[in-house]
Amino acid sequence: MPKYYEEKSWPSLPPEMEADLIKVGITGEGVMGHKNNLEFSILKCPWSLREWASNNLPLKIDKKWVVALQKFNISSTPFHVDDFRTCSYNYLLYGEGAKTFWKEEMKGKIVESVEYEKSKWYFHNSCVPHQVANIPNQERIAVTIFKFQ
């Protein structure tokens, strides 16, 4: 597993699918988890995204995998470790310009950072302390693919 992140050379989503998913993300309907957290949500998405991912990405997506949207409604998250996944594959749809930072320890120094680009796939290690900062207009929407830990 890469230490913090890794850009993947996987195919981009079709433009019309991206546009439809942005609309789903902006409305914010279909929250799957973190229902009491208005700053971060995992959203249900059309089944067509799961089918596209199964047919186009080099992952063996079975019933253990979640294919969804993640939405941030905040300008910056605190440093944290995800409690529901160790890693994910993410594809930024909306809200480019934010930066993700990692630390080895919660109280340590920042050791890595990246500005994820729109319409590209990335491996994201979420079992080490990380933060998303400078989210434009306090809204960021991405496809996320992961297994619950």
PDB file of C-alpha atoms in Angstrom, residues 1-144:
ATOM      1  CA  MET A   1       0.000   0.000   0.000  1.00  0.00           C
ATOM      2  CA  PRO A   2       1.390   3.452  -0.870  1.00  0.00           C
ATOM      3  CA  LYS A   3       2.282   5.459   2.213  1.00  0.00           C
ATOM      4  CA  TYR A   4      -0.082   8.412   1.630  1.00  0.00           C
ATOM      5  CA  TYR A   5      -1.496   8.644  -1.895  1.00  0.00           C
ATOM      6  CA  GLU A   6      -0.870   7.543  -5.441  1.00  0.00           C
ATOM      7  CA  GLU A   7      -2.198   8.875  -8.723  1.00  0.00           C
ATOM      8  CA  LYS A   8      -3.676   6.063 -10.813  1.00  0.00           C
ATOM      9  CA  SER A   9      -3.625   5.939 -14.603  1.00  0.00           C
ATOM     10  CA  TRP A  10      -7.184   4.662 -14.769  1.00  0.00           C
ATOM     11  CA  PRO A  11      -9.815   5.800 -17.272  1.00  0.00           C
ATOM     12  CA  SER A  12     -11.862   8.917 -16.578  1.00  0.00           C
ATOM     13  CA  LEU A  13     -15.607   8.747 -16.127  1.00  0.00           C
ATOM     14  CA  PRO A  14     -17.677   9.750 -19.164  1.00  0.00           C
ATOM     15  CA  PRO A  15     -18.420  13.522 -19.055  1.00  0.00           C
ATOM     16  CA  GLU A  16     -22.197  12.998 -18.948  1.00  0.00           C
ATOM     17  CA  MET A  17     -21.808  10.646 -15.950  1.00  0.00           C
ATOM     18  CA  GLU A  18     -19.630  13.216 -14.188  1.00  0.00           C
ATOM     19  CA  ALA A  19     -22.289  15.893 -14.725  1.00  0.00           C
ATOM     20  CA  ASP A  20     -25.045  13.617 -13.377  1.00  0.00           C
ATOM     21  CA  LEU A  21     -22.967  12.669 -10.317  1.00  0.00           C
ATOM     22  CA  ILE A  22     -22.214  16.322  -9.534  1.00  0.00           C
ATOM     23  CA  LYS A  23     -25.975  16.984  -9.521  1.00  0.00           C
ATOM     24  CA  VAL A  24     -26.502  14.055  -7.118  1.00  0.00           C
ATOM     25  CA  GLY A  25     -23.713  15.360  -4.895  1.00  0.00           C
ATOM     26  CA  ILE A  26     -24.998  18.921  -4.821  1.00  0.00           C
ATOM     27  CA  THR A  27     -28.503  17.852  -3.791  1.00  0.00           C
ATOM     28  CA  GLY A  28     -26.943  15.657  -1.090  1.00  0.00           C
ATOM     29  CA  GLU A  29     -29.762  13.138  -1.023  1.00  0.00           C
ATOM     30  CA  GLY A  30     -29.341   9.507  -0.044  1.00  0.00           C
ATOM     31  CA  VAL A  31     -26.940   9.807   2.885  1.00  0.00           C
ATOM     32  CA  MET A  32     -25.551   6.365   3.764  1.00  0.00           C
ATOM     33  CA  GLY A  33     -23.600   7.094   6.929  1.00  0.00           C
ATOM     34  CA  HIS A  34     -22.441   9.856   9.233  1.00  0.00           C
ATOM     35  CA  LYS A  35     -26.052  11.077   9.257  1.00  0.00           C
ATOM     36  CA  ASN A  36     -25.433  13.513  12.093  1.00  0.00           C
ATOM     37  CA  ASN A  37     -22.403  15.026  10.407  1.00  0.00           C
ATOM     38  CA  LEU A  38     -23.398  17.829   8.070  1.00  0.00           C
ATOM     39  CA  GLU A  39     -19.753  18.496   7.209  1.00  0.00           C
ATOM     40  CA  PHE A  40     -19.040  15.073   5.633  1.00  0.00           C
ATOM     41  CA  SER A  41     -21.429  12.590   4.029  1.00  0.00           C
ATOM     42  CA  ILE A  42     -21.259   9.368   2.057  1.00  0.00           C
ATOM     43  CA  LEU A  43     -24.020   9.492  -0.545  1.00  0.00           C
ATOM     44  CA  LYS A  44     -25.709   6.752  -2.507  1.00  0.00           C
ATOM     45  CA  CYS A  45     -25.169   7.067  -6.220  1.00  0.00           C
ATOM     46  CA  PRO A  46     -26.729   5.594  -9.353  1.00  0.00           C
ATOM     47  CA  TRP A  47     -26.066   1.868  -9.889  1.00  0.00           C
ATOM     48  CA  SER A  48     -24.614   2.796 -13.278  1.00  0.00           C
ATOM     49  CA  LEU A  49     -21.493   4.143 -11.511  1.00  0.00           C
ATOM     50  CA  ARG A  50     -20.886   0.786  -9.813  1.00  0.00           C
ATOM     51  CA  GLU A  51     -21.373  -1.002 -13.151  1.00  0.00           C
ATOM     52  CA  TRP A  52     -18.984   1.419 -14.884  1.00  0.00           C
ATOM     53  CA  ALA A  53     -16.349   0.937 -12.154  1.00  0.00           C
ATOM     54  CA  SER A  54     -16.688  -2.855 -12.318  1.00  0.00           C
ATOM     55  CA  ASN A  55     -16.223  -2.830 -16.080  1.00  0.00           C
ATOM     56  CA  ASN A  56     -13.491  -0.166 -16.362  1.00  0.00           C
ATOM     57  CA  LEU A  57     -11.289  -0.196 -13.262  1.00  0.00           C
ATOM     58  CA  PRO A  58      -8.699  -2.835 -12.321  1.00  0.00           C
ATOM     59  CA  LEU A  59     -10.513  -3.701  -9.084  1.00  0.00           C
ATOM     60  CA  LYS A  60     -12.496  -6.846  -8.345  1.00  0.00           C
ATOM     61  CA  ILE A  61     -15.573  -4.998  -7.091  1.00  0.00           C
ATOM     62  CA  ASP A  62     -17.826  -7.418  -5.251  1.00  0.00           C
ATOM     63  CA  LYS A  63     -20.415  -7.059  -2.483  1.00  0.00           C
ATOM     64  CA  LYS A  64     -17.687  -6.089   0.026  1.00  0.00           C
ATOM     65  CA  TRP A  65     -16.932  -2.868  -1.869  1.00  0.00           C
ATOM     66  CA  VAL A  66     -18.779   0.433  -1.529  1.00  0.00           C
ATOM     67  CA  VAL A  67     -19.048   2.637  -4.615  1.00  0.00           C
ATOM     68  CA  ALA A  68     -20.475   5.982  -3.567  1.00  0.00           C
ATOM     69  CA  LEU A  69     -20.014   9.738  -3.486  1.00  0.00           C
ATOM     70  CA  GLN A  70     -18.367  11.589  -0.638  1.00  0.00           C
ATOM     71  CA  LYS A  71     -19.284  15.180   0.046  1.00  0.00           C
ATOM     72  CA  PHE A  72     -17.581  17.800   2.183  1.00  0.00           C
ATOM     73  CA  ASN A  73     -19.581  20.844   3.348  1.00  0.00           C
ATOM     74  CA  ILE A  74     -16.765  22.583   5.197  1.00  0.00           C
ATOM     75  CA  SER A  75     -13.755  24.681   4.280  1.00  0.00           C
ATOM     76  CA  SER A  76     -11.281  22.478   6.186  1.00  0.00           C
ATOM     77  CA  THR A  77     -11.386  19.233   8.149  1.00  0.00           C
ATOM     78  CA  PRO A  78      -9.393  18.678  11.319  1.00  0.00           C
ATOM     79  CA  PHE A  79      -6.607  16.108  11.148  1.00  0.00           C
ATOM     80  CA  HIS A  80      -8.230  12.704  11.581  1.00  0.00           C
ATOM     81  CA  VAL A  81      -8.021   8.991  10.818  1.00  0.00           C
ATOM     82  CA  ASP A  82     -11.084   7.483   9.128  1.00  0.00           C
ATOM     83  CA  ASP A  83     -12.877   5.081  11.432  1.00  0.00           C
ATOM     84  CA  PHE A  84     -14.745   3.191   8.724  1.00  0.00           C
ATOM     85  CA  ARG A  85     -12.033   2.536   6.100  1.00  0.00           C
ATOM     86  CA  THR A  86      -8.274   2.246   5.868  1.00  0.00           C
ATOM     87  CA  CYS A  87      -7.981   3.416   2.283  1.00  0.00           C
ATOM     88  CA  SER A  88     -10.023   4.362  -0.754  1.00  0.00           C
ATOM     89  CA  TYR A  89      -9.840   5.136  -4.434  1.00  0.00           C
ATOM     90  CA  ASN A  90     -11.152   8.636  -5.048  1.00  0.00           C
ATOM     91  CA  TYR A  91     -12.062  10.623  -8.143  1.00  0.00           C
ATOM     92  CA  LEU A  92     -12.619  14.350  -7.672  1.00  0.00           C
ATOM     93  CA  LEU A  93     -15.713  15.683  -9.431  1.00  0.00           C
ATOM     94  CA  TYR A  94     -16.221  19.132  -7.934  1.00  0.00           C
ATOM     95  CA  GLY A  95     -14.322  21.436  -5.582  1.00  0.00           C
ATOM     96  CA  GLU A  96     -10.827  21.350  -7.027  1.00  0.00           C
ATOM     97  CA  GLY A  97      -8.205  23.501  -5.365  1.00  0.00           C
ATOM     98  CA  ALA A  98      -8.314  21.903  -1.918  1.00  0.00           C
ATOM     99  CA  LYS A  99      -5.172  20.264  -0.520  1.00  0.00           C
ATOM    100  CA  THR A 100      -4.829  17.052   1.465  1.00  0.00           C
ATOM    101  CA  PHE A 101      -2.115  16.855   4.123  1.00  0.00           C
ATOM    102  CA  TRP A 102      -0.736  13.853   6.044  1.00  0.00           C
ATOM    103  CA  LYS A 103       1.158  13.485   9.321  1.00  0.00           C
ATOM    104  CA  GLU A 104       2.847  10.417  10.793  1.00  0.00           C
ATOM    105  CA  GLU A 105       1.369  11.240  14.200  1.00  0.00           C
ATOM    106  CA  MET A 106      -1.622  13.382  15.103  1.00  0.00           C
ATOM    107  CA  LYS A 107       0.558  15.961  16.896  1.00  0.00           C
ATOM    108  CA  GLY A 108       3.448  15.658  14.445  1.00  0.00           C
ATOM    109  CA  LYS A 109       4.568  17.766  11.510  1.00  0.00           C
ATOM    110  CA  ILE A 110       3.015  17.615   8.044  1.00  0.00           C
ATOM    111  CA  VAL A 111       5.023  15.110   6.008  1.00  0.00           C
ATOM    112  CA  GLU A 112       3.135  15.021   2.687  1.00  0.00           C
ATOM    113  CA  SER A 113       0.549  17.001   0.744  1.00  0.00           C
ATOM    114  CA  VAL A 114      -1.245  16.819  -2.571  1.00  0.00           C
ATOM    115  CA  GLU A 115      -3.812  18.783  -4.520  1.00  0.00           C
ATOM    116  CA  TYR A 116      -6.003  16.145  -6.134  1.00  0.00           C
ATOM    117  CA  GLU A 117      -6.862  17.038  -9.703  1.00  0.00           C
ATOM    118  CA  LYS A 118     -10.360  16.866 -11.119  1.00  0.00           C
ATOM    119  CA  SER A 119     -11.265  13.783 -13.180  1.00  0.00           C
ATOM    120  CA  LYS A 120      -8.321  11.658 -12.029  1.00  0.00           C
ATOM    121  CA  TRP A 121      -8.225   8.579  -9.818  1.00  0.00           C
ATOM    122  CA  TYR A 122      -6.125   8.464  -6.664  1.00  0.00           C
ATOM    123  CA  PHE A 123      -5.369   5.886  -4.023  1.00  0.00           C
ATOM    124  CA  HIS A 124      -5.854   7.604  -0.634  1.00  0.00           C
ATOM    125  CA  ASN A 125      -4.446   6.205   2.622  1.00  0.00           C
ATOM    126  CA  SER A 126      -6.862   7.188   5.379  1.00  0.00           C
ATOM    127  CA  CYS A 127      -5.394   5.143   8.234  1.00  0.00           C
ATOM    128  CA  VAL A 128      -2.730   7.794   8.894  1.00  0.00           C
ATOM    129  CA  PRO A 129      -3.667  11.271  10.168  1.00  0.00           C
ATOM    130  CA  HIS A 130      -4.813  13.474   7.295  1.00  0.00           C
ATOM    131  CA  GLN A 131      -6.661  16.707   6.650  1.00  0.00           C
ATOM    132  CA  VAL A 132      -8.453  18.264   3.697  1.00  0.00           C
ATOM    133  CA  ALA A 133      -8.020  22.047   3.698  1.00  0.00           C
ATOM    134  CA  ASN A 134      -8.929  25.086   1.609  1.00  0.00           C
ATOM    135  CA  ILE A 135     -12.073  23.535   0.140  1.00  0.00           C
ATOM    136  CA  PRO A 136     -13.448  26.162  -2.275  1.00  0.00           C
ATOM    137  CA  ASN A 137     -16.932  27.423  -1.383  1.00  0.00           C
ATOM    138  CA  GLN A 138     -17.048  24.786   1.373  1.00  0.00           C
ATOM    139  CA  GLU A 139     -18.187  22.099  -1.083  1.00  0.00           C
ATOM    140  CA  ARG A 140     -16.260  19.154  -2.494  1.00  0.00           C
ATOM    141  CA  ILE A 141     -17.711  16.081  -4.207  1.00  0.00           C
ATOM    142  CA  ALA A 142     -15.818  12.938  -5.200  1.00  0.00           C
ATOM    143  CA  VAL A 143     -16.490   9.356  -6.172  1.00  0.00           C
ATOM    144  CA  THR A 144     -15.115   7.069  -3.477  1.00  0.00           C
TER     145      THR A 144
END
